[in-house]
Amino acid sequence: MDLELDDTQRMVRDTARAFADKHLSPNAARFEREEKIPREVLAELASLGLLAVNIPAEYDGAEAGAVAYALAMMEIARGCASTAVTMAVTNMVGEVIAKFGTDAQKERYVRGLATGQLVAGSFALSEAEAGSDPGSMRTTAEKKGDRWLIRGAKQWITSADFAGVFVLWARTSGPGTAGISTFLVPADTQGLRVSKHEDKMGLRASSTCALTLDDCELPEDALLGELGGGFKIAMMALDGGRIGIGAQACGVATAALDEGVAYARDRKQFGKSIADFQAIQWMIADSRTELDAAKLLVLRAASLKQAGALFSREAAMAKVYATEKAGLICDRMLQVHGGYGYTRDFAIERHVRDVRVSRIYEGTSEIQRTVIARAVLR
Ligand code: COS
């Protein structure tokens, strides 16, 4: 792995950094209060190429690669974790369609996501009874003449209330992972209903909803990839998605550490700055070391992906390490803030809440360990 960034990677990172500093960090608390990311923010992300970082230029993507994408995610998440998850899922949806889609599907959806015309993409895999075990999903797609009829329900769907397209998984034959196929479902499909909005602990500016599919009729060409090949498509998409979530966790931890360091320098107790106490210094030293290690693991996984090598295990390692250390770093930095850290006057309490879900979504820490152990023991 080349530890030096190239010009494109530096440019993408700097673009994301400048955008986060100007538009996200100062407004993230307001986005949370208003429980939404303003449409202008998403439109601006699209115009900067940040909703399609690793998408070919042919479809209006930035074509900057997986490493640039990880760097951009770290910056956007440093500014606003809710905006980052919206960006992450949209990039993941664009990439999965770019990889498995027909020319017509790419023309419509990949270009639509890259340009911002479709606003955002949604990834509809999980169900109420099928979270860590998506192979047990119950949503079905039945072929009726030249149409697909989809019935069922999905849960925990990021951006479902404004996404222009859903990548959605449904069972097309018997039980197990082999009977699952992938579909592209436009938001205006008849019978598709965005139902419950979750009242979450964190990431409150990002919407998370349930979906119901009540005999949704789709044309034959709504199938993405091969019939029965859906589970592998989901797994491959999630491998890449896990790099994004690892990067998101690094971004939130970076914000937490920056704020903890600034607070430690400022805050005086016993006649001196609390940064002069070894207890605080060790929290800062451990946090900085772990954060750098987490970033390196994320960038290694991204670099393997970019080189076309296998990266499932490395993505899982990056995700589990980055998200768990990010949780710890945010918690330590709240401790540095003392009582003030427990109030809404400081962003650190939001970081603690925002970062918590990164150990759960796109595969829990326990699932990442399963993926890693299987690869090591194989
Ligand atoms: N890339 C490509 N193919 C993969 C793959 C990957 N990363 N992981 C598994 N597969 C393939 C397997 O090779 C297998 O193929 P064959 O049937 O041809 O042998 C098939 O998919 C089924 O794999 P497996 O038997 O390992 O499936 P399991 O049901 O045991 O599930 C885990 C494996 C646990 C890893 C999977 O269910 C998982 O990742 N769960 C978490 C889901 C998740 O992240 N949900 C969050 C959604 S977003 S909020």
CSV table of C-alpha atoms and ligand atoms in Angstrom, one decimal:
chain,number,residue,atom,x,y,z
A,1,MET,CA,0.0,0.0,0.0
A,2,ASP,CA,1.3,3.4,-1.0
A,3,LEU,CA,1.0,5.6,2.1
A,4,GLU,CA,1.4,8.8,0.0
A,5,LEU,CA,-1.8,10.2,-1.4
A,6,ASP,CA,-1.8,11.0,-5.1
A,7,ASP,CA,-3.1,14.4,-6.4
A,8,THR,CA,-6.6,13.2,-7.0
A,9,GLN,CA,-6.9,11.7,-3.5
A,10,ARG,CA,-5.6,14.9,-2.0
A,11,MET,CA,-7.9,17.0,-4.0
A,12,VAL,CA,-11.0,15.0,-3.1
A,13,ARG,CA,-10.0,15.0,0.6
A,14,ASP,CA,-9.4,18.7,0.6
A,15,THR,CA,-12.7,19.4,-1.2
A,16,ALA,CA,-14.6,17.3,1.4
A,17,ARG,CA,-12.6,19.0,4.2
A,18,ALA,CA,-13.4,22.5,3.0
A,19,PHE,CA,-17.1,21.6,2.6
A,20,ALA,CA,-17.3,20.1,6.0
A,21,ASP,CA,-15.6,23.0,7.7
A,22,LYS,CA,-17.8,25.6,6.0
A,23,HIS,CA,-21.2,23.9,5.7
A,24,LEU,CA,-21.3,20.9,8.1
A,25,SER,CA,-19.5,21.4,11.4
A,26,PRO,CA,-21.2,24.8,12.1
A,27,ASN,CA,-24.6,23.4,11.2
A,28,ALA,CA,-24.7,19.8,12.4
A,29,ALA,CA,-26.4,20.6,15.7
A,30,ARG,CA,-29.1,22.5,13.8
A,31,PHE,CA,-29.6,19.6,11.3
A,32,GLU,CA,-30.0,17.3,14.3
A,33,ARG,CA,-32.6,19.6,15.9
A,34,GLU,CA,-34.5,19.9,12.6
A,35,GLU,CA,-34.1,16.2,12.0
A,36,LYS,CA,-33.1,16.6,8.4
A,37,ILE,CA,-30.2,17.3,6.1
A,38,PRO,CA,-31.2,20.3,3.9
A,39,ARG,CA,-31.7,19.4,0.3
A,40,GLU,CA,-29.1,22.1,-0.7
A,41,VAL,CA,-26.5,20.2,1.3
A,42,LEU,CA,-27.2,17.0,-0.7
A,43,ALA,CA,-27.3,18.9,-4.0
A,44,GLU,CA,-23.9,20.5,-3.2
A,45,LEU,CA,-22.4,17.1,-2.3
A,46,ALA,CA,-23.6,15.8,-5.7
A,47,SER,CA,-22.1,18.8,-7.5
A,48,LEU,CA,-18.8,18.3,-5.8
A,49,GLY,CA,-18.8,14.6,-6.9
A,50,LEU,CA,-19.1,13.3,-3.4
A,51,LEU,CA,-22.2,11.2,-4.0
A,52,ALA,CA,-20.3,9.2,-6.7
A,53,VAL,CA,-16.7,9.3,-5.7
A,54,ASN,CA,-15.8,5.8,-7.0
A,55,ILE,CA,-18.2,5.9,-10.1
A,56,PRO,CA,-16.9,6.1,-13.7
A,57,ALA,CA,-16.8,9.6,-15.2
A,58,GLU,CA,-18.8,8.1,-18.1
A,59,TYR,CA,-21.8,8.2,-15.7
A,60,ASP,CA,-20.9,11.6,-14.2
A,61,GLY,CA,-19.0,10.1,-11.3
A,62,ALA,CA,-15.7,11.5,-9.9
A,63,GLU,CA,-13.9,8.3,-10.8
A,64,ALA,CA,-11.5,9.0,-7.9
A,65,GLY,CA,-11.3,5.5,-6.5
A,66,ALA,CA,-12.0,3.7,-3.2
A,67,VAL,CA,-9.2,5.4,-1.2
A,68,ALA,CA,-10.4,8.9,-2.2
A,69,TYR,CA,-13.9,7.8,-1.2
A,70,ALA,CA,-12.7,6.7,2.3
A,71,LEU,CA,-10.8,10.0,2.8
A,72,ALA,CA,-13.8,12.0,1.7
A,73,MET,CA,-16.1,10.0,4.1
A,74,MET,CA,-13.7,10.8,7.0
A,75,GLU,CA,-13.9,14.5,6.3
A,76,ILE,CA,-17.7,14.6,5.8
A,77,ALA,CA,-18.3,12.6,9.0
A,78,ARG,CA,-16.0,14.9,10.9
A,79,GLY,CA,-18.4,17.7,10.0
A,80,CYS,CA,-21.7,15.8,10.3
A,81,ALA,CA,-22.2,12.0,10.8
A,82,SER,CA,-25.8,12.1,9.6
A,83,THR,CA,-24.7,13.7,6.3
A,84,ALA,CA,-21.9,11.1,6.0
A,85,VAL,CA,-24.2,8.1,6.3
A,86,THR,CA,-26.5,9.5,3.6
A,87,MET,CA,-23.4,10.0,1.4
A,88,ALA,CA,-22.2,6.5,2.3
A,89,VAL,CA,-25.4,4.7,1.3
A,90,THR,CA,-25.8,6.7,-1.9
A,91,ASN,CA,-22.2,5.9,-3.0
A,92,MET,CA,-22.8,2.2,-2.1
A,93,VAL,CA,-26.0,2.1,-4.1
A,94,GLY,CA,-24.4,3.9,-7.1
A,95,GLU,CA,-21.4,1.5,-7.0
A,96,VAL,CA,-23.5,-1.7,-6.8
A,97,ILE,CA,-25.6,-0.5,-9.8
A,98,ALA,CA,-22.4,0.5,-11.7
A,99,LYS,CA,-20.9,-2.9,-11.1
A,100,PHE,CA,-23.9,-5.2,-11.8
A,101,GLY,CA,-26.3,-3.0,-13.9
A,102,THR,CA,-27.1,-3.0,-17.6
A,103,ASP,CA,-26.2,0.0,-19.6
A,104,ALA,CA,-29.8,1.3,-19.4
A,105,GLN,CA,-29.9,0.8,-15.5
A,106,LYS,CA,-26.6,2.6,-15.2
A,107,GLU,CA,-27.7,5.4,-17.5
A,108,ARG,CA,-30.9,6.0,-15.4
A,109,TYR,CA,-29.8,5.3,-11.9
A,110,VAL,CA,-26.0,5.7,-11.6
A,111,ARG,CA,-26.1,9.0,-13.5
A,112,GLY,CA,-29.2,10.0,-11.6
A,113,LEU,CA,-27.4,9.5,-8.3
A,114,ALA,CA,-24.2,11.0,-9.3
A,115,THR,CA,-25.8,14.2,-10.6
A,116,GLY,CA,-28.1,14.5,-7.6
A,117,GLN,CA,-31.2,14.2,-9.8
A,118,LEU,CA,-32.3,11.2,-7.7
A,119,VAL,CA,-31.3,13.0,-4.5
A,120,ALA,CA,-30.1,9.8,-2.7
A,121,GLY,CA,-30.0,6.1,-2.9
A,122,SER,CA,-31.4,3.6,-0.4
A,123,PHE,CA,-30.2,0.0,0.4
A,124,ALA,CA,-33.2,-2.2,1.3
A,125,LEU,CA,-31.8,-5.5,2.6
A,126,SER,CA,-32.8,-5.9,6.3
A,127,GLU,CA,-36.2,-6.9,7.5
A,128,ALA,CA,-37.7,-7.0,11.0
A,129,GLU,CA,-36.8,-10.7,11.3
A,130,ALA,CA,-33.7,-10.7,9.1
A,131,GLY,CA,-31.0,-8.4,10.3
A,132,SER,CA,-27.6,-10.1,10.8
A,133,ASP,CA,-29.1,-13.1,8.9
A,134,PRO,CA,-30.4,-11.5,5.6
A,135,GLY,CA,-30.5,-15.0,4.1
A,136,SER,CA,-33.7,-15.6,6.0
A,137,MET,CA,-35.6,-12.7,4.4
A,138,ARG,CA,-39.3,-13.1,3.6
A,139,THR,CA,-40.0,-10.4,1.1
A,140,THR,CA,-40.9,-12.1,-2.2
A,141,ALA,CA,-40.7,-11.3,-5.9
A,142,GLU,CA,-42.9,-13.3,-8.1
A,143,LYS,CA,-42.8,-13.3,-11.9
A,144,LYS,CA,-46.2,-12.7,-13.5
A,145,GLY,CA,-45.8,-12.6,-17.3
A,146,ASP,CA,-43.3,-9.9,-18.0
A,147,ARG,CA,-43.8,-8.2,-14.6
A,148,TRP,CA,-42.4,-8.7,-11.1
A,149,LEU,CA,-44.7,-8.5,-8.2
A,150,ILE,CA,-43.0,-7.7,-4.9
A,151,ARG,CA,-44.5,-8.2,-1.5
A,152,GLY,CA,-43.1,-7.8,1.9
A,153,ALA,CA,-41.5,-5.3,4.3
A,154,LYS,CA,-38.1,-3.8,4.9
A,155,GLN,CA,-36.6,-2.3,8.0
A,156,TRP,CA,-33.8,0.2,9.0
A,157,ILE,CA,-33.7,1.9,5.5
A,158,THR,CA,-31.6,5.0,5.5
A,159,SER,CA,-32.9,7.9,3.5
A,160,ALA,CA,-36.0,6.0,2.5
A,161,ASP,CA,-38.3,9.1,2.7
A,162,PHE,CA,-36.4,11.0,0.0
A,163,ALA,CA,-34.3,8.5,-1.9
A,164,GLY,CA,-35.0,8.4,-5.6
A,165,VAL,CA,-34.2,4.7,-6.0
A,166,PHE,CA,-34.0,1.6,-3.8
A,167,VAL,CA,-31.7,-1.4,-4.3
A,168,LEU,CA,-34.0,-4.0,-2.8
A,169,TRP,CA,-33.6,-7.7,-2.1
A,170,ALA,CA,-36.4,-10.2,-2.4
A,171,ARG,CA,-36.8,-13.9,-2.5
A,172,THR,CA,-37.4,-15.3,-6.0
A,173,SER,CA,-37.2,-19.0,-5.1
A,174,GLY,CA,-37.0,-21.4,-2.1
A,175,PRO,CA,-35.4,-20.8,1.2
A,176,GLY,CA,-31.7,-19.9,1.8
A,177,THR,CA,-29.3,-17.4,0.3
A,178,ALA,CA,-29.4,-18.9,-3.2
A,179,GLY,CA,-33.1,-17.9,-3.6
A,180,ILE,CA,-32.5,-14.2,-3.3
A,181,SER,CA,-32.4,-11.6,-6.2
A,182,THR,CA,-31.8,-7.9,-6.4
A,183,PHE,CA,-34.2,-5.3,-7.8
A,184,LEU,CA,-34.1,-1.6,-8.6
A,185,VAL,CA,-37.2,0.0,-7.3
A,186,PRO,CA,-37.9,3.7,-8.2
A,187,ALA,CA,-39.3,5.7,-5.3
A,188,ASP,CA,-42.6,6.4,-7.2
A,189,THR,CA,-43.4,2.7,-7.6
A,190,GLN,CA,-47.1,2.0,-6.8
A,191,GLY,CA,-47.6,0.1,-3.6
A,192,LEU,CA,-44.2,1.1,-2.1
A,193,ARG,CA,-44.9,2.9,1.2
A,194,VAL,CA,-42.4,4.5,3.5
A,195,SER,CA,-43.9,3.6,6.9
A,196,LYS,CA,-42.4,4.0,10.4
A,197,HIS,CA,-39.7,6.6,11.0
A,198,GLU,CA,-37.4,5.4,13.7
A,199,ASP,CA,-36.8,7.7,16.7
A,200,LYS,CA,-33.1,7.1,17.1
A,201,MET,CA,-30.5,7.8,19.8
A,202,GLY,CA,-28.2,9.4,17.3
A,203,LEU,CA,-27.8,10.3,13.6
A,204,ARG,CA,-31.0,12.2,14.0
A,205,ALA,CA,-30.6,14.3,10.9
A,206,SER,CA,-30.5,11.1,8.8
A,207,SER,CA,-33.9,9.4,8.4
A,208,THR,CA,-34.3,5.7,9.0
A,209,CYS,CA,-37.6,4.1,8.0
A,210,ALA,CA,-39.5,0.9,7.5
A,211,LEU,CA,-40.9,0.1,4.0
A,212,THR,CA,-43.9,-1.9,3.0
A,213,LEU,CA,-44.2,-3.3,-0.5
A,214,ASP,CA,-47.8,-4.1,-1.3
A,215,ASP,CA,-47.9,-5.9,-4.6
A,216,CYS,CA,-45.4,-3.5,-6.1
A,217,GLU,CA,-45.4,-4.1,-9.9
A,218,LEU,CA,-42.0,-3.8,-11.6
A,219,PRO,CA,-40.9,-4.3,-15.2
A,220,GLU,CA,-38.8,-7.3,-16.1
A,221,ASP,CA,-35.7,-5.1,-16.4
A,222,ALA,CA,-35.9,-4.1,-12.7
A,223,LEU,CA,-33.8,-7.2,-11.9
A,224,LEU,CA,-30.2,-6.2,-11.1
A,225,GLY,CA,-27.7,-8.9,-11.9
A,226,GLU,CA,-28.6,-12.6,-12.2
A,227,LEU,CA,-31.7,-14.2,-10.9
A,228,GLY,CA,-30.8,-15.9,-7.6
A,229,GLY,CA,-27.5,-13.9,-7.4
A,230,GLY,CA,-28.8,-11.3,-5.0
A,231,PHE,CA,-27.2,-12.5,-1.8
A,232,LYS,CA,-23.7,-12.3,-3.3
A,233,ILE,CA,-24.4,-8.9,-4.7
A,234,ALA,CA,-25.5,-7.8,-1.2
A,235,MET,CA,-22.4,-9.2,0.4
A,236,MET,CA,-20.1,-7.6,-2.1
A,237,ALA,CA,-21.9,-4.2,-1.7
A,238,LEU,CA,-21.6,-4.5,2.1
A,239,ASP,CA,-17.9,-5.3,1.9
A,240,GLY,CA,-17.4,-1.9,0.3
A,241,GLY,CA,-20.0,-0.3,2.6
A,242,ARG,CA,-18.0,-1.4,5.6
A,243,ILE,CA,-15.0,0.6,4.5
A,244,GLY,CA,-17.4,3.6,4.3
A,245,ILE,CA,-18.7,3.0,7.9
A,246,GLY,CA,-15.2,2.5,9.2
A,247,ALA,CA,-14.2,5.8,7.6
A,248,GLN,CA,-17.3,7.5,9.1
A,249,ALA,CA,-16.3,6.3,12.5
A,250,CYS,CA,-12.8,7.7,12.0
A,251,GLY,CA,-14.3,11.0,11.0
A,252,VAL,CA,-16.5,11.3,14.1
A,253,ALA,CA,-13.6,10.3,16.3
A,254,THR,CA,-11.4,12.9,14.7
A,255,ALA,CA,-14.0,15.6,15.5
A,256,ALA,CA,-14.2,14.3,19.1
A,257,LEU,CA,-10.5,14.2,19.6
A,258,ASP,CA,-10.0,17.7,18.1
A,259,GLU,CA,-12.7,19.0,20.5
A,260,GLY,CA,-11.3,17.1,23.5
A,261,VAL,CA,-7.8,18.5,22.9
A,262,ALA,CA,-9.1,22.1,22.5
A,263,TYR,CA,-11.1,21.7,25.7
A,264,ALA,CA,-8.2,20.2,27.6
A,265,ARG,CA,-6.0,23.1,26.6
A,266,ASP,CA,-8.6,25.7,27.6
A,267,ARG,CA,-10.0,24.3,30.8
A,268,LYS,CA,-8.1,25.3,34.0
A,269,GLN,CA,-8.3,23.3,37.3
A,270,PHE,CA,-5.9,23.3,40.2
A,271,GLY,CA,-4.4,26.4,38.7
A,272,LYS,CA,-3.3,24.9,35.4
A,273,SER,CA,-4.7,23.7,32.1
A,274,ILE,CA,-6.1,20.1,32.5
A,275,ALA,CA,-3.9,19.2,29.4
A,276,ASP,CA,-1.0,19.4,31.8
A,277,PHE,CA,-2.3,16.4,33.8
A,278,GLN,CA,-1.0,13.0,32.8
A,279,ALA,CA,-4.4,11.4,33.1
A,280,ILE,CA,-5.7,13.6,30.3
A,281,GLN,CA,-2.5,13.3,28.3
A,282,TRP,CA,-2.8,9.5,28.3
A,283,MET,CA,-6.4,9.6,27.1
A,284,ILE,CA,-5.3,11.9,24.3
A,285,ALA,CA,-2.2,9.8,23.5
A,286,ASP,CA,-4.2,6.5,23.3
A,287,SER,CA,-6.9,8.1,21.3
A,288,ARG,CA,-4.6,9.6,18.7
A,289,THR,CA,-2.7,6.3,18.4
A,290,GLU,CA,-5.8,4.2,18.0
A,291,LEU,CA,-7.3,6.7,15.6
A,292,ASP,CA,-4.3,6.6,13.3
A,293,ALA,CA,-4.3,2.8,13.4
A,294,ALA,CA,-8.0,2.8,12.5
A,295,LYS,CA,-7.5,5.1,9.6
A,296,LEU,CA,-4.6,2.9,8.3
A,297,LEU,CA,-6.8,-0.2,8.4
A,298,VAL,CA,-9.6,1.6,6.6
A,299,LEU,CA,-7.2,2.9,3.9
A,300,ARG,CA,-5.6,-0.5,3.5
A,301,ALA,CA,-9.0,-2.1,2.9
A,302,ALA,CA,-9.9,0.7,0.4
A,303,SER,CA,-6.5,0.3,-1.3
A,304,LEU,CA,-7.1,-3.4,-1.8
A,305,LYS,CA,-10.5,-2.8,-3.1
A,306,GLN,CA,-9.2,-0.2,-5.5
A,307,ALA,CA,-6.5,-2.7,-6.7
A,308,GLY,CA,-9.2,-5.2,-7.5
A,309,ALA,CA,-8.0,-7.6,-4.8
A,310,LEU,CA,-10.1,-9.5,-2.3
A,311,PHE,CA,-10.9,-7.3,0.7
A,312,SER,CA,-13.8,-8.7,2.7
A,313,ARG,CA,-11.7,-9.7,5.7
A,314,GLU,CA,-9.7,-6.4,5.6
A,315,ALA,CA,-13.0,-4.4,5.3
A,316,ALA,CA,-14.4,-6.3,8.3
A,317,MET,CA,-11.2,-5.7,10.3
A,318,ALA,CA,-11.2,-2.0,9.5
A,319,LYS,CA,-14.9,-1.7,10.4
A,320,VAL,CA,-14.8,-3.5,13.7
A,321,TYR,CA,-11.6,-1.8,14.8
A,322,ALA,CA,-12.4,1.7,13.7
A,323,THR,CA,-16.0,1.7,15.1
A,324,GLU,CA,-15.0,0.2,18.4
A,325,LYS,CA,-12.1,2.5,18.9
A,326,ALA,CA,-14.1,5.5,17.7
A,327,GLY,CA,-16.7,4.7,20.4
A,328,LEU,CA,-14.0,4.6,23.0
A,329,ILE,CA,-12.4,7.8,21.8
A,330,CYS,CA,-15.7,9.7,21.8
A,331,ASP,CA,-16.4,8.4,25.3
A,332,ARG,CA,-12.9,9.4,26.6
A,333,MET,CA,-13.3,12.9,25.1
A,334,LEU,CA,-16.6,13.3,26.8
A,335,GLN,CA,-14.8,12.4,30.0
A,336,VAL,CA,-12.2,15.1,29.2
A,337,HIS,CA,-15.1,17.6,28.9
A,338,GLY,CA,-16.3,16.7,32.4
A,339,GLY,CA,-19.9,17.8,33.3
A,340,TYR,CA,-20.0,20.1,30.2
A,341,GLY,CA,-19.6,17.1,28.0
A,342,TYR,CA,-22.9,15.8,29.3
A,343,THR,CA,-24.8,18.8,28.0
A,344,ARG,CA,-26.0,19.8,24.6
A,345,ASP,CA,-23.7,22.9,24.8
A,346,PHE,CA,-20.9,20.9,23.4
A,347,ALA,CA,-20.9,18.7,20.3
A,348,ILE,CA,-19.2,15.8,22.1
A,349,GLU,CA,-22.4,14.4,23.5
A,350,ARG,CA,-23.8,14.2,19.9
A,351,HIS,CA,-20.6,12.4,18.7
A,352,VAL,CA,-21.1,9.8,21.5
A,353,ARG,CA,-24.7,9.2,20.3
A,354,ASP,CA,-23.9,9.4,16.6
A,355,VAL,CA,-21.0,7.0,16.7
A,356,ARG,CA,-22.7,4.2,18.6
A,357,VAL,CA,-24.7,2.8,15.7
A,358,SER,CA,-21.5,2.3,13.6
A,359,ARG,CA,-20.9,-0.9,15.7
A,360,ILE,CA,-24.4,-2.1,14.6
A,361,TYR,CA,-25.3,-1.1,11.1
A,362,GLU,CA,-23.8,-2.6,7.9
A,363,GLY,CA,-23.0,-5.6,10.0
A,364,THR,CA,-22.6,-5.7,13.8
A,365,SER,CA,-19.2,-6.0,15.4
A,366,GLU,CA,-20.1,-9.6,16.1
A,367,ILE,CA,-20.7,-10.3,12.3
A,368,GLN,CA,-17.4,-8.6,11.4
A,369,ARG,CA,-15.7,-11.0,13.8
A,370,THR,CA,-17.5,-13.9,12.1
A,371,VAL,CA,-16.3,-12.7,8.7
A,372,ILE,CA,-12.7,-12.3,10.0
A,373,ALA,CA,-12.6,-15.6,11.8
A,374,ARG,CA,-14.0,-17.5,8.8
A,375,ALA,CA,-11.4,-16.0,6.6
A,376,VAL,CA,-8.6,-16.7,9.0
A,377,LEU,CA,-9.7,-20.3,9.7
A,378,ARG,CA,-10.6,-21.2,6.1
B,1,COS,N1,-18.6,-11.6,-1.3
B,1,COS,C1,-19.1,-12.5,-2.2
B,1,COS,N2,-19.8,-13.6,-1.9
B,1,COS,C2,-20.0,-13.8,-0.6
B,1,COS,C3,-19.5,-13.0,0.4
B,1,COS,C4,-18.8,-11.9,0.0
B,1,COS,N3,-18.3,-11.0,0.9
B,1,COS,N4,-19.9,-13.5,1.6
B,1,COS,C5,-20.6,-14.6,1.4
B,1,COS,N5,-20.6,-14.8,0.0
B,1,COS,C6,-21.2,-15.9,-0.7
B,1,COS,C7,-20.7,-17.2,-0.2
B,1,COS,O1,-19.5,-17.6,-0.9
B,1,COS,C8,-21.8,-18.2,-0.5
B,1,COS,O2,-21.8,-18.6,-1.8
B,1,COS,P1,-22.1,-20.1,-2.3
B,1,COS,O3,-23.5,-20.4,-1.8
B,1,COS,O4,-21.9,-20.1,-3.8
B,1,COS,O5,-21.1,-21.0,-1.6
B,1,COS,C9,-23.1,-17.4,-0.2
B,1,COS,O6,-22.6,-16.0,-0.4
B,1,COS,C10,-23.7,-17.6,1.1
B,1,COS,O7,-22.7,-17.3,2.1
B,1,COS,P2,-22.7,-17.8,3.6
B,1,COS,O8,-23.1,-19.3,3.5
B,1,COS,O9,-21.4,-17.5,4.2
B,1,COS,O10,-23.9,-17.0,4.1
B,1,COS,P3,-24.4,-16.8,5.6
B,1,COS,O11,-25.9,-16.8,5.6
B,1,COS,O12,-23.7,-17.8,6.5
B,1,COS,O13,-24.0,-15.3,6.0
B,1,COS,C11,-22.7,-13.5,6.9
B,1,COS,C12,-22.7,-14.9,6.1
B,1,COS,C13,-23.0,-13.7,8.3
B,1,COS,C14,-21.3,-13.0,6.7
B,1,COS,C15,-23.7,-12.6,6.3
B,1,COS,O14,-25.0,-13.0,6.5
B,1,COS,C16,-23.6,-11.1,6.7
B,1,COS,O15,-22.7,-10.4,6.3
B,1,COS,N6,-24.6,-10.7,7.7
B,1,COS,C17,-24.7,-9.4,8.1
B,1,COS,C18,-25.6,-8.6,7.2
B,1,COS,C19,-25.4,-7.1,7.4
B,1,COS,O16,-24.4,-6.6,7.3
B,1,COS,N7,-26.6,-6.5,7.5
B,1,COS,C20,-26.6,-5.1,7.7
B,1,COS,C21,-27.4,-4.6,6.5
B,1,COS,S1,-27.1,-2.9,6.2
B,1,COS,S2,-27.9,-1.9,7.7
